XYZ file of C-alpha atoms in Angstrom:
681
model
C -9.813 -12.026 -8.444
C -6.505 -13.305 -7.694
C -5.196 -14.915 -10.907
C -6.998 -15.502 -14.326
C -6.864 -18.909 -15.017
C -6.437 -22.621 -12.727
C -5.035 -25.592 -13.726
C -6.516 -28.982 -12.288
C -5.250 -32.148 -12.590
C -7.289 -35.364 -12.214
C -4.794 -38.044 -11.332
C -5.557 -41.708 -9.658
C -4.803 -45.819 -11.094
C -5.961 -46.485 -14.097
C -10.194 -47.011 -14.191
C -10.929 -45.677 -11.277
C -13.014 -43.264 -13.848
C -10.857 -40.061 -13.940
C -11.985 -39.212 -17.606
C -15.607 -39.977 -16.594
C -15.707 -37.796 -13.714
C -14.392 -34.928 -16.339
C -16.988 -35.792 -18.969
C -20.102 -36.210 -16.704
C -18.582 -32.360 -15.112
C -18.842 -31.010 -18.490
C -21.779 -32.793 -20.578
C -24.087 -34.139 -17.266
C -23.568 -37.872 -18.937
C -20.849 -40.213 -19.473
C -19.680 -40.654 -23.094
C -18.117 -43.521 -24.033
C -14.954 -42.152 -25.705
C -12.251 -44.318 -27.880
C -9.657 -41.730 -26.322
C -7.878 -43.640 -22.905
C -6.443 -39.588 -21.560
C -9.046 -36.643 -23.017
C -7.455 -33.186 -23.994
C -6.907 -30.426 -21.526
C -10.801 -28.530 -21.483
C -10.991 -25.423 -20.517
C -14.018 -23.324 -19.377
C -15.004 -19.735 -18.468
C -16.038 -19.422 -15.252
C -19.895 -18.543 -16.377
C -20.509 -21.543 -17.364
C -20.425 -23.186 -13.195
C -20.952 -20.065 -11.081
C -24.457 -20.294 -11.073
C -24.517 -24.150 -10.391
C -21.707 -22.952 -7.211
C -24.314 -20.829 -6.038
C -26.559 -23.474 -5.759
C -24.565 -25.087 -3.624
C -25.777 -23.441 -0.197
C -23.887 -26.587 2.305
C -21.236 -27.922 1.525
C -22.376 -32.077 0.187
C -23.074 -34.389 3.132
C -21.046 -36.943 1.685
C -17.888 -34.477 2.536
C -15.470 -34.788 5.289
C -13.419 -31.885 5.270
C -9.994 -30.623 7.363
C -11.379 -29.575 10.497
C -11.136 -30.113 14.318
C -13.890 -31.420 16.271
C -17.597 -29.340 15.505
C -19.074 -27.004 17.963
C -22.461 -26.321 17.406
C -23.243 -22.876 17.071
C -26.113 -20.490 17.328
C -28.771 -19.926 14.618
C -27.247 -16.442 14.222
C -23.567 -17.423 14.046
C -24.358 -20.112 11.390
C -26.426 -16.851 9.501
C -23.474 -14.711 10.024
C -20.558 -17.314 8.821
C -23.055 -18.522 5.910
C -23.159 -14.933 4.870
C -19.354 -15.720 3.024
C -19.939 -19.345 1.709
C -21.234 -18.381 -2.188
C -19.106 -15.192 -2.024
C -16.576 -17.779 -3.406
C -17.729 -16.387 -6.851
C -15.663 -13.334 -7.010
C -12.503 -14.696 -6.452
C -13.251 -17.508 -9.167
C -11.064 -17.565 -12.039
C -12.259 -16.400 -15.528
C -10.852 -19.625 -17.263
C -10.191 -23.063 -15.098
C -8.509 -25.445 -17.182
C -8.857 -29.590 -16.424
C -6.486 -32.137 -17.269
C -6.633 -36.064 -17.684
C -3.862 -37.955 -16.645
C -2.715 -41.523 -17.198
C -0.774 -42.778 -14.438
C 0.978 -45.613 -17.229
C 2.476 -41.993 -18.640
C 4.753 -40.752 -15.362
C 7.099 -38.248 -17.802
C 3.842 -36.380 -18.585
C 2.121 -37.184 -15.255
C 4.434 -35.138 -13.653
C 4.989 -32.609 -16.582
C 1.047 -31.397 -15.812
C 1.166 -31.686 -11.662
C 4.426 -29.227 -11.448
C 1.450 -26.767 -13.737
C -0.970 -27.783 -11.209
C -2.765 -25.371 -8.807
C -4.918 -28.359 -7.359
C -4.716 -32.449 -7.404
C -7.840 -34.078 -7.920
C -7.508 -37.483 -6.765
C -9.578 -40.404 -7.662
C -9.840 -43.759 -6.755
C -12.520 -46.376 -6.661
C -12.203 -49.663 -4.441
C -9.912 -50.582 -1.221
C -6.764 -51.149 -3.817
C -6.552 -48.209 -5.521
C -7.923 -46.113 -1.586
C -4.108 -47.860 -0.361
C -2.864 -46.485 -3.289
C -2.991 -43.354 -1.785
C -1.325 -43.595 0.842
C 1.399 -46.187 -0.547
C 1.753 -44.502 -4.146
C -0.044 -41.342 -5.053
C 1.102 -38.712 -1.492
C 4.171 -39.916 -1.174
C 5.094 -39.235 -4.943
C 4.024 -35.582 -5.124
C 5.902 -34.841 -1.749
C 9.380 -36.407 -3.690
C 8.317 -33.821 -6.603
C 8.417 -31.278 -3.572
C 4.626 -30.553 -4.416
C 2.930 -28.072 -1.918
C -0.801 -28.623 -3.134
C -4.010 -29.148 -2.257
C -5.833 -32.505 -3.081
C -9.478 -32.954 -3.168
C -9.668 -36.799 -2.631
C -13.127 -38.652 -4.271
C -14.106 -41.966 -3.809
C -15.615 -42.536 -7.391
C -18.102 -45.523 -8.822
C -20.541 -45.049 -5.728
C -23.421 -45.447 -7.219
C -23.512 -48.870 -5.751
C -24.009 -47.634 -2.561
C -26.362 -44.682 -3.199
C -30.154 -44.218 -3.537
C -31.761 -41.606 -5.585
C -28.994 -40.025 -5.710
C -28.932 -39.777 -2.319
C -26.791 -41.106 0.245
C -27.887 -43.764 3.158
C -26.881 -43.186 6.920
C -24.560 -45.914 7.095
C -22.888 -44.835 3.988
C -22.026 -41.441 5.661
C -20.980 -43.283 8.279
C -19.011 -45.468 6.499
C -17.557 -42.170 4.505
C -15.852 -41.035 7.493
C -13.816 -43.853 8.750
C -12.695 -44.286 5.341
C -11.677 -40.574 4.907
C -10.770 -39.343 8.389
C -7.405 -41.297 8.327
C -6.221 -39.570 4.994
C -7.765 -35.963 6.681
C -5.290 -37.133 9.523
C -2.370 -38.571 7.925
C -1.579 -36.092 5.331
C -1.861 -32.291 5.327
C -2.162 -31.809 1.529
C -5.827 -33.283 1.707
C -8.430 -30.145 1.876
C -11.160 -32.523 1.408
C -12.947 -36.047 0.534
C -15.858 -36.759 -1.141
C -18.388 -39.542 -2.641
C -18.642 -38.857 -5.710
C -20.730 -40.427 -9.437
C -19.808 -39.904 -12.670
C -22.516 -42.009 -13.587
C -25.502 -40.999 -11.777
C -24.046 -37.692 -12.166
C -23.642 -37.939 -8.227
C -21.413 -34.964 -6.281
C -19.490 -34.409 -9.464
C -20.030 -30.718 -9.308
C -19.612 -30.290 -5.746
C -16.039 -32.230 -6.178
C -15.076 -29.776 -9.231
C -16.242 -26.918 -6.401
C -13.978 -27.712 -3.743
C -11.181 -27.946 -5.681
C -11.468 -24.734 -6.194
C -12.725 -23.617 -2.936
C -9.229 -25.342 -1.761
C -7.590 -22.495 -3.954
C -9.607 -19.661 -3.137
C -10.311 -20.407 0.240
C -7.689 -22.876 1.294
C -7.962 -24.453 5.152
C -4.432 -25.330 5.629
C -2.710 -21.670 5.919
C -5.585 -20.561 8.785
C -6.350 -23.923 10.504
C -4.091 -26.110 12.428
C -6.533 -29.475 12.572
C -3.747 -31.070 15.339
C -3.836 -28.425 17.451
C -7.171 -27.285 16.476
C -6.386 -23.403 16.393
C -5.847 -21.269 14.072
C -2.461 -20.664 13.063
C -0.105 -17.509 13.851
C -0.452 -16.020 10.950
C -3.947 -16.553 10.825
C -3.603 -15.108 13.953
C -1.371 -12.039 13.746
C -4.017 -11.461 10.172
C -7.505 -10.836 12.054
C -6.103 -8.897 14.601
C -4.425 -6.538 12.863
C -7.789 -6.515 11.168
C -9.504 -5.938 14.789
C -7.251 -2.805 15.492
C -8.097 -1.458 12.338
C -11.851 -2.060 12.900
C -11.773 -0.956 16.491
C -12.240 2.958 15.371
C -12.640 4.213 18.745
C -9.701 2.518 19.636
C -11.257 1.325 23.157
C -10.651 -2.214 22.655
C -14.055 -3.724 21.752
C -16.132 -3.751 18.664
C -19.276 -1.940 19.467
C -22.282 -2.335 17.080
C -21.367 0.277 14.590
C -17.886 -1.230 13.497
C -19.118 -4.645 14.001
C -22.555 -3.452 11.221
C -19.331 -1.673 8.964
C -16.804 -4.659 9.204
C -19.746 -7.175 7.881
C -20.569 -4.651 5.637
C -17.628 -4.496 4.470
C -16.619 -8.126 4.163
C -19.803 -9.433 3.019
C -21.795 -6.305 1.697
C -24.921 -6.334 4.259
C -24.873 -4.653 7.725
C -25.943 -6.668 10.654
C -28.725 -5.557 13.325
C -29.288 -4.994 17.136
C -30.496 -7.916 17.896
C -27.866 -10.457 16.192
C -24.819 -8.248 17.203
C -25.839 -8.489 20.567
C -26.803 -12.522 20.272
C -23.079 -12.708 18.917
C -21.506 -10.685 21.898
C -23.669 -12.743 24.304
C -22.747 -16.232 23.160
C -19.090 -14.808 22.558
C -18.921 -13.388 26.509
C -20.173 -17.150 27.660
C -17.136 -18.622 25.809
C -14.726 -16.420 27.348
C -16.182 -15.552 30.831
C -18.601 -17.573 31.249
C -18.768 -16.471 35.202
C -19.125 -12.791 34.040
C -22.508 -10.733 32.920
C -22.393 -10.443 29.649
C -23.644 -6.023 30.058
C -21.020 -5.618 31.943
C -19.139 -6.368 28.437
C -18.897 -3.512 25.796
C -18.665 -5.409 22.840
C -16.854 -8.284 20.836
C -13.198 -8.002 22.048
C -9.985 -8.912 20.289
C -10.171 -12.602 21.859
C -14.152 -12.894 21.200
C -13.290 -11.945 17.271
C -10.597 -14.707 17.398
C -12.223 -17.208 18.957
C -15.605 -16.438 16.427
C -12.981 -17.569 13.621
C -11.431 -20.581 15.319
C -15.493 -21.246 15.496
C -16.190 -20.875 12.064
C -12.755 -23.067 10.949
C -14.110 -25.606 13.460
C -17.437 -25.779 11.265
C -15.271 -26.077 7.833
C -16.878 -22.855 7.283
C -13.183 -21.161 6.635
C -14.940 -19.078 3.257
C -16.055 -16.739 6.458
C -12.150 -16.100 7.424
C -11.886 -16.332 3.885
C -13.982 -13.372 3.147
C -12.736 -11.420 5.837
C -9.294 -11.462 4.909
C -9.572 -11.543 1.427
C -11.364 -7.681 2.297
C -8.835 -6.205 3.874
C -6.195 -7.710 0.872
C -4.771 -10.592 2.744
C -3.624 -13.300 0.086
C -3.698 -17.240 0.429
C -0.433 -17.124 1.965
C -1.316 -14.264 4.196
C 0.497 -11.273 3.591
C -1.271 -8.334 2.219
C -1.333 -8.154 -1.908
C 1.972 -6.772 -3.286
C -0.882 -4.667 -5.412
C -2.579 -3.164 -2.604
C 0.904 -1.933 -1.491
C 2.610 -0.622 -3.916
C -0.618 0.418 -6.850
C 1.051 1.386 -10.024
C 1.542 5.148 -10.137
C 3.601 6.366 -13.426
C 5.426 9.847 -12.618
C 6.532 11.734 -14.849
C 10.564 11.792 -13.895
C 10.545 16.055 -14.003
C 7.307 16.042 -11.360
C 6.879 15.294 -7.570
C 4.629 13.748 -5.748
C 2.361 15.341 -2.446
C 0.144 14.632 -0.382
C -3.339 15.475 -1.674
C -6.267 16.712 0.578
C -7.726 13.029 0.798
C -3.898 11.895 2.329
C -3.841 14.956 4.382
C -7.274 14.419 6.318
C -6.555 10.614 6.811
C -2.979 11.029 8.715
C -4.522 14.507 10.959
C -7.237 12.156 11.803
C -4.815 9.419 12.246
C -3.133 11.984 14.319
C -6.060 12.746 16.507
C -7.564 8.953 16.844
C -3.889 8.141 18.948
C -3.433 10.947 21.127
C -4.723 9.284 23.547
C -4.468 12.198 26.115
C -5.009 14.869 23.352
C -2.151 16.787 25.033
C -1.165 18.070 20.782
C 1.895 15.404 20.628
C 2.448 11.660 20.221
C 4.450 9.867 22.727
C 6.511 6.959 22.441
C 3.742 4.846 23.457
C 0.820 6.236 21.508
C 3.052 6.185 18.363
C 3.986 2.472 18.808
C 0.549 2.063 19.160
C -0.664 4.181 15.949
C 2.043 1.595 14.020
C 1.176 -1.739 15.409
C -0.770 -2.564 12.624
C 2.434 -1.885 9.870
C 5.496 -3.268 10.039
C 7.007 -0.896 12.371
C 8.180 2.509 11.709
C 9.230 3.211 8.171
C 12.923 2.634 7.512
C 13.395 5.513 5.638
C 12.152 7.541 8.957
C 15.024 5.452 10.689
C 17.162 6.750 7.955
C 16.341 10.820 8.007
C 16.963 10.785 12.025
C 13.017 11.067 12.567
C 11.752 12.786 15.207
C 15.169 14.396 15.271
C 13.803 15.790 10.923
C 10.680 17.400 12.455
C 9.205 19.955 15.573
C 8.392 18.407 18.806
C 6.500 19.835 21.502
C 9.144 20.539 24.785
C 8.422 16.888 25.876
C 9.934 15.691 22.858
C 6.424 14.113 21.409
C 5.459 14.389 17.632
C 3.280 17.257 16.980
C 0.809 17.306 14.070
C 2.483 19.998 12.710
C 5.506 17.767 12.235
C 3.246 14.545 12.124
C 2.264 16.541 8.544
C 5.600 17.330 8.011
C 7.064 13.883 8.270
C 4.437 12.241 6.245
C 5.262 15.434 3.058
C 9.365 14.397 3.921
C 8.319 10.795 3.219
C 6.144 11.620 0.006
C 8.696 13.834 -1.355
C 11.330 11.388 -0.990
C 9.486 8.033 -1.690
C 6.075 8.272 -2.522
C 6.128 4.025 -2.382
C 6.586 3.993 1.369
C 4.011 6.369 1.603
C 1.517 3.812 -0.769
C 2.411 1.188 1.354
C 2.286 2.528 4.777
C -1.139 3.840 3.100
C -2.193 0.084 3.214
C -1.199 -1.183 6.338
C -2.682 1.866 8.594
C -5.719 1.524 6.802
C -6.480 4.208 4.482
C -10.610 3.535 3.253
C -10.897 5.472 0.227
C -10.290 3.016 -2.315
C -7.219 2.594 -3.835
C -4.145 4.723 -1.990
C -3.335 6.387 -4.815
C -5.985 8.604 -4.017
C -4.267 9.951 -1.275
C -1.554 11.244 -3.932
C -1.270 14.013 -6.272
C 1.621 14.048 -8.542
C 2.789 17.935 -9.333
C 3.220 19.014 -13.320
C 6.272 17.731 -14.713
C 8.896 20.584 -13.838
C 10.630 21.394 -17.875
C 13.440 23.391 -18.800
C 13.812 26.418 -21.333
C 16.742 28.623 -22.719
C 17.352 32.184 -22.968
C 20.211 33.576 -24.238
C 21.961 30.496 -24.139
C 21.443 29.195 -20.926
C 19.288 26.402 -19.820
C 17.196 26.910 -16.728
C 14.530 25.273 -14.803
C 10.517 26.614 -16.042
C 8.543 27.791 -13.346
C 6.498 25.904 -10.651
C 2.973 26.823 -9.361
C 1.344 23.446 -8.044
C 4.115 22.394 -6.202
C 3.539 22.299 -2.192
C 7.118 20.877 -1.020
C 10.410 22.196 -1.900
C 13.895 20.898 -1.183
C 16.748 22.897 -0.757
C 20.277 21.510 -0.291
C 22.980 23.725 2.306
C 25.986 23.939 0.889
C 29.089 25.543 2.572
C 32.688 25.489 4.801
C 33.139 23.345 7.832
C 32.082 25.871 10.854
C 29.757 28.138 8.522
C 27.183 27.757 10.478
C 24.812 24.945 8.423
C 23.748 23.189 11.401
C 22.855 25.828 13.356
C 21.050 26.783 9.929
C 18.830 23.793 10.414
C 18.439 23.762 13.956
C 16.878 27.678 14.208
C 15.270 26.880 11.372
C 13.494 23.654 13.004
C 13.036 25.309 16.475
C 14.094 29.172 16.330
C 16.980 28.103 18.763
C 20.584 26.989 17.986
C 23.591 25.697 19.978
C 26.920 27.169 19.870
C 29.105 24.169 20.522
C 29.943 22.967 17.210
C 29.749 19.432 16.272
C 30.911 18.364 12.803
C 28.729 16.929 9.960
C 29.185 13.465 9.027
C 26.250 12.234 7.671
C 23.470 14.033 5.323
C 20.929 15.569 8.066
C 17.177 16.665 6.750
C 14.786 18.726 7.875
C 10.981 19.502 7.367
C 8.981 22.361 8.174
C 6.061 24.172 7.085
C 6.304 28.155 6.135
C 4.069 30.616 5.559
C 4.193 32.787 2.287
C 3.673 35.989 1.423
C -0.046 36.403 1.364
C -0.691 33.495 3.871
C -0.335 30.635 1.611
C 1.764 27.472 3.113
C 4.308 24.938 1.929
C 6.937 22.992 3.083
C 10.902 23.831 3.178
C 13.001 20.448 3.161
C 16.516 21.579 4.477
C 19.316 18.999 3.645
C 22.924 19.085 5.091
C 25.438 16.873 2.732
C 27.970 16.545 5.402
C 30.808 14.678 4.061
C 28.921 13.137 1.483
C 28.975 16.304 -0.300
C 30.673 15.517 -3.309
C 29.214 12.531 -3.971
C 25.566 13.057 -3.662
C 26.393 16.512 -6.126
C 27.779 14.177 -8.674
C 24.526 11.694 -8.553
C 22.252 13.397 -11.044
C 18.530 11.329 -9.020
C 19.837 13.334 -6.118
C 20.307 16.525 -7.714
C 17.065 16.952 -9.646
C 15.677 16.125 -6.228
C 16.797 19.614 -5.164
C 14.700 22.663 -5.998
C 17.467 25.268 -4.769
C 21.338 25.922 -3.162
C 21.325 27.784 -0.949
C 25.403 28.964 -0.402
C 26.038 29.248 3.232
C 28.973 31.200 4.563
C 30.917 32.592 7.664
C 30.576 36.508 7.252
C 33.170 36.833 10.139
C 35.718 34.057 8.775
C 37.463 35.661 6.389
C 38.735 32.162 4.809
C 34.668 30.818 4.451
C 33.465 32.457 1.311
C 36.511 30.653 -0.888
C 34.838 26.876 -0.666
C 32.017 28.389 -2.109
C 34.128 29.676 -4.890
C 35.991 26.653 -4.779
C 33.417 24.130 -4.906
C 31.379 25.898 -7.740
C 34.734 25.449 -9.901
C 34.651 21.813 -9.808
C 30.911 21.069 -10.333
C 29.942 24.308 -12.381
C 28.595 21.144 -15.263
C 26.228 20.262 -12.301
C 25.490 23.207 -9.895
C 24.497 26.426 -12.815
C 21.157 25.286 -13.576
C 20.176 25.193 -10.426
C 18.288 28.075 -8.332
C 20.941 29.514 -6.158
C 20.885 31.768 -2.944
C 23.893 33.044 -1.101
C 23.639 34.129 2.491
C 26.136 34.744 5.058
C 26.056 33.309 8.510
C 26.520 35.034 11.611
C 25.703 38.403 10.463
C 25.902 39.609 14.074
C 29.443 38.601 14.539
C 31.845 41.741 13.422
C 31.885 41.603 9.386
C 35.512 39.994 7.990
C 37.165 40.577 4.065
C 37.023 37.423 2.895
C 40.895 35.953 1.618
C 39.268 35.385 -2.354
C 39.916 36.044 -5.896
C 36.506 38.064 -5.920
C 34.313 39.239 -3.091
C 30.769 37.761 -2.163
C 29.184 40.014 -3.991
C 31.123 40.995 -6.580
C 30.759 37.318 -6.744
C 26.857 36.780 -6.864
C 26.263 40.457 -9.876
C 28.905 38.385 -12.022
C 26.315 35.292 -11.350
C 23.462 37.913 -12.158
C 22.661 37.200 -8.518
C 20.747 39.112 -6.027
C 23.894 39.792 -3.307
C 23.828 37.477 -0.461
C 21.886 37.536 2.215
C 23.073 38.779 5.997
C 21.311 36.815 8.580
C 21.736 35.409 11.958
C 20.304 32.823 13.867
C 19.850 35.162 16.151
C 17.597 37.002 13.730
C 14.059 35.436 13.773
C 12.771 38.001 11.411
C 16.054 37.451 8.871
C 15.408 34.080 9.097
C 12.350 34.293 8.086
C 13.127 35.709 4.865
C 15.740 33.506 4.340
C 12.979 30.415 3.877
C 10.166 32.351 1.911
C 13.255 33.422 -0.666
C 14.746 30.122 -0.686
C 10.813 28.883 -2.117
C 10.826 31.913 -4.232
C 13.990 30.974 -6.062
C 12.402 27.104 -6.917
C 8.853 28.846 -7.531
C 10.683 31.116 -10.161
C 13.685 28.946 -11.308
C 14.708 32.621 -13.838
C 14.883 35.275 -11.087
C 18.210 32.506 -9.245
C 19.855 30.928 -12.212
C 23.451 31.342 -12.059
C 24.995 33.065 -15.390
C 20.944 33.654 -16.756
C 20.601 37.847 -16.883
C 17.654 38.986 -16.119
C 14.950 40.142 -18.218
C 14.411 43.957 -18.697
C 12.000 45.373 -16.430
C 8.611 46.092 -18.192
C 7.181 49.914 -17.551
C 3.949 48.539 -16.772
C 2.819 52.633 -17.038
C 4.489 53.224 -20.357
C 2.361 49.869 -21.962
C -0.686 50.731 -20.401
C -0.430 54.434 -22.139
C 0.576 52.756 -25.588
C -1.602 50.386 -25.628
C -4.286 53.991 -25.102
C -2.721 55.497 -27.396
C -3.007 52.560 -30.014
C -6.743 52.313 -29.355
C -7.519 55.788 -29.326
C -5.889 55.898 -33.105
C -7.359 52.394 -34.389
C -10.890 54.118 -32.940
C -9.525 56.931 -34.970
C -9.352 55.221 -38.439
C -12.623 53.616 -38.065
C -13.972 56.318 -37.685
C -12.612 57.999 -41.036
C -13.347 55.151 -42.799
C -16.904 55.282 -41.881
C -17.171 58.865 -43.080
C -15.283 58.283 -46.522
C -17.357 54.904 -46.952
C -20.938 57.519 -46.537
C -19.458 60.759 -48.298
C -18.976 57.819 -51.209
C -22.779 56.937 -51.373
C -23.843 60.326 -51.784
């Protein structure tokens, strides 16, 4: 359901029977009243849904906006009729019917501006001519873009026993078609009689349908074809429904699509009839046995046939099943479902999310080489606006592991989505919707970690340990030429370039690592570039950081002082974040640092471990560093600057104390029991 209330404004010239139509709808009879204009009437959907469900076909005296109708097979009729009564699912809970007077122009225009649909009534040739000469021009001058249902009231003189003759129907067509052709706003025309309660409910049904299932967004009557936006939406639906990506909807794929849209599958015989019928339309000279199923062109043709037959409810049932709105855009509630996240929590992929992205990778890796090349990647993102903007900003695919040909591997694919979810879970939710996540709400593909709390010890605030997180963010800070970029390259590719290239913009890389015990997690390394000071001053960005890696060049005597000055300048921001100091380029000759304090003494004064000496050429030392960074992020109290370590407890001594205490307690109980026994004697 796309709106809770709907407002129908009934207008037209004086004495055409507007009030009579309303009373006939509500009371099923005309009530004599002294009121010239009825007050607004609000009715519940349950008051009229049953009446709507009885309407198996549109009333015979209805003319809808459509192209020349084409005769379809019985199967196609059944297929498209399956969506007709589904309108009841989209009817608002309440509908307000507003009566108006053409003599009170101020109130009329006020109500028209609040309307969702216009019920325009006429009763004779003069009031019919006024539709073209007065009413529609007035609506346009007011800037209204609303559907209009034209109602020819007082038709009881041309009906007999509630039925229309063939000549009357032809007259209706001659009368309505010029209006339909001239004014795109007019959705349908119908002949009614409030006196005989003839087609009144049907007219109200058309007003509802003009809002819930409008024809104008999907079909161009003058061109006789679906509109480009509708074609684009249907092509996306076809693409998502073609699960094996062979370019055709086979029986299982069409059956699942039909069940998703109309809550019932199709039979194999029905499927074959549809395929044969469409093939004769598209490829009349080609035998249907050579066709593998319903092609994209066939699917579009099928929906065009629905529109031509006036069965656009069927198209809308398909569109609505895939969360399209009346403007043929995906619903914001579908793309951006509400998710409350504690500011101190992070968002990660759930098992459902991992499974979805793994299946997506496998489906589009057509050559089964373990990598997505550019064509496969572009094909994968066809039902979306393109590669996420965030990926471009993080220099994808340079941010992840790729194979020797530069193709995105499954390892890198999952890492990139973990990075996206960590930085902007709303982007992940949006693309889960675009890519066809079909397990209910896309929220199921994500999980929210427990809030990261702060504790205090020795007058020092520090972060509490975390045990339910699998993605950690690390800032790498250090002087230019200290080896930060090489560290990132070594993290991703186990290799680096000796050519120095200064980092201007911030750069991110992400990769999964195996911890002690075999558990895996994802580590995001971020080099801040020239925005280092600005990012450190940004509290939101700093709160995302789980651990800081302070890097210096052990072969450059001036490298460490940069870290000392940086920490003094931003001590308030950096002191609560777990930290690890690392001496890079350890394969070169170590130099005494020209600093007021040497690295080992500096870290000891902060109650931190001594700097880790590593080299990008030493793979084993690199892996140990990354594990140490994750350990610091998971257990912040062990690596928070200025937080003195708690004295280690001698487990053997504790065990002996417990055993001694237990023995004393047993002896005391025995003594009490013996004393009580002696007293009883």
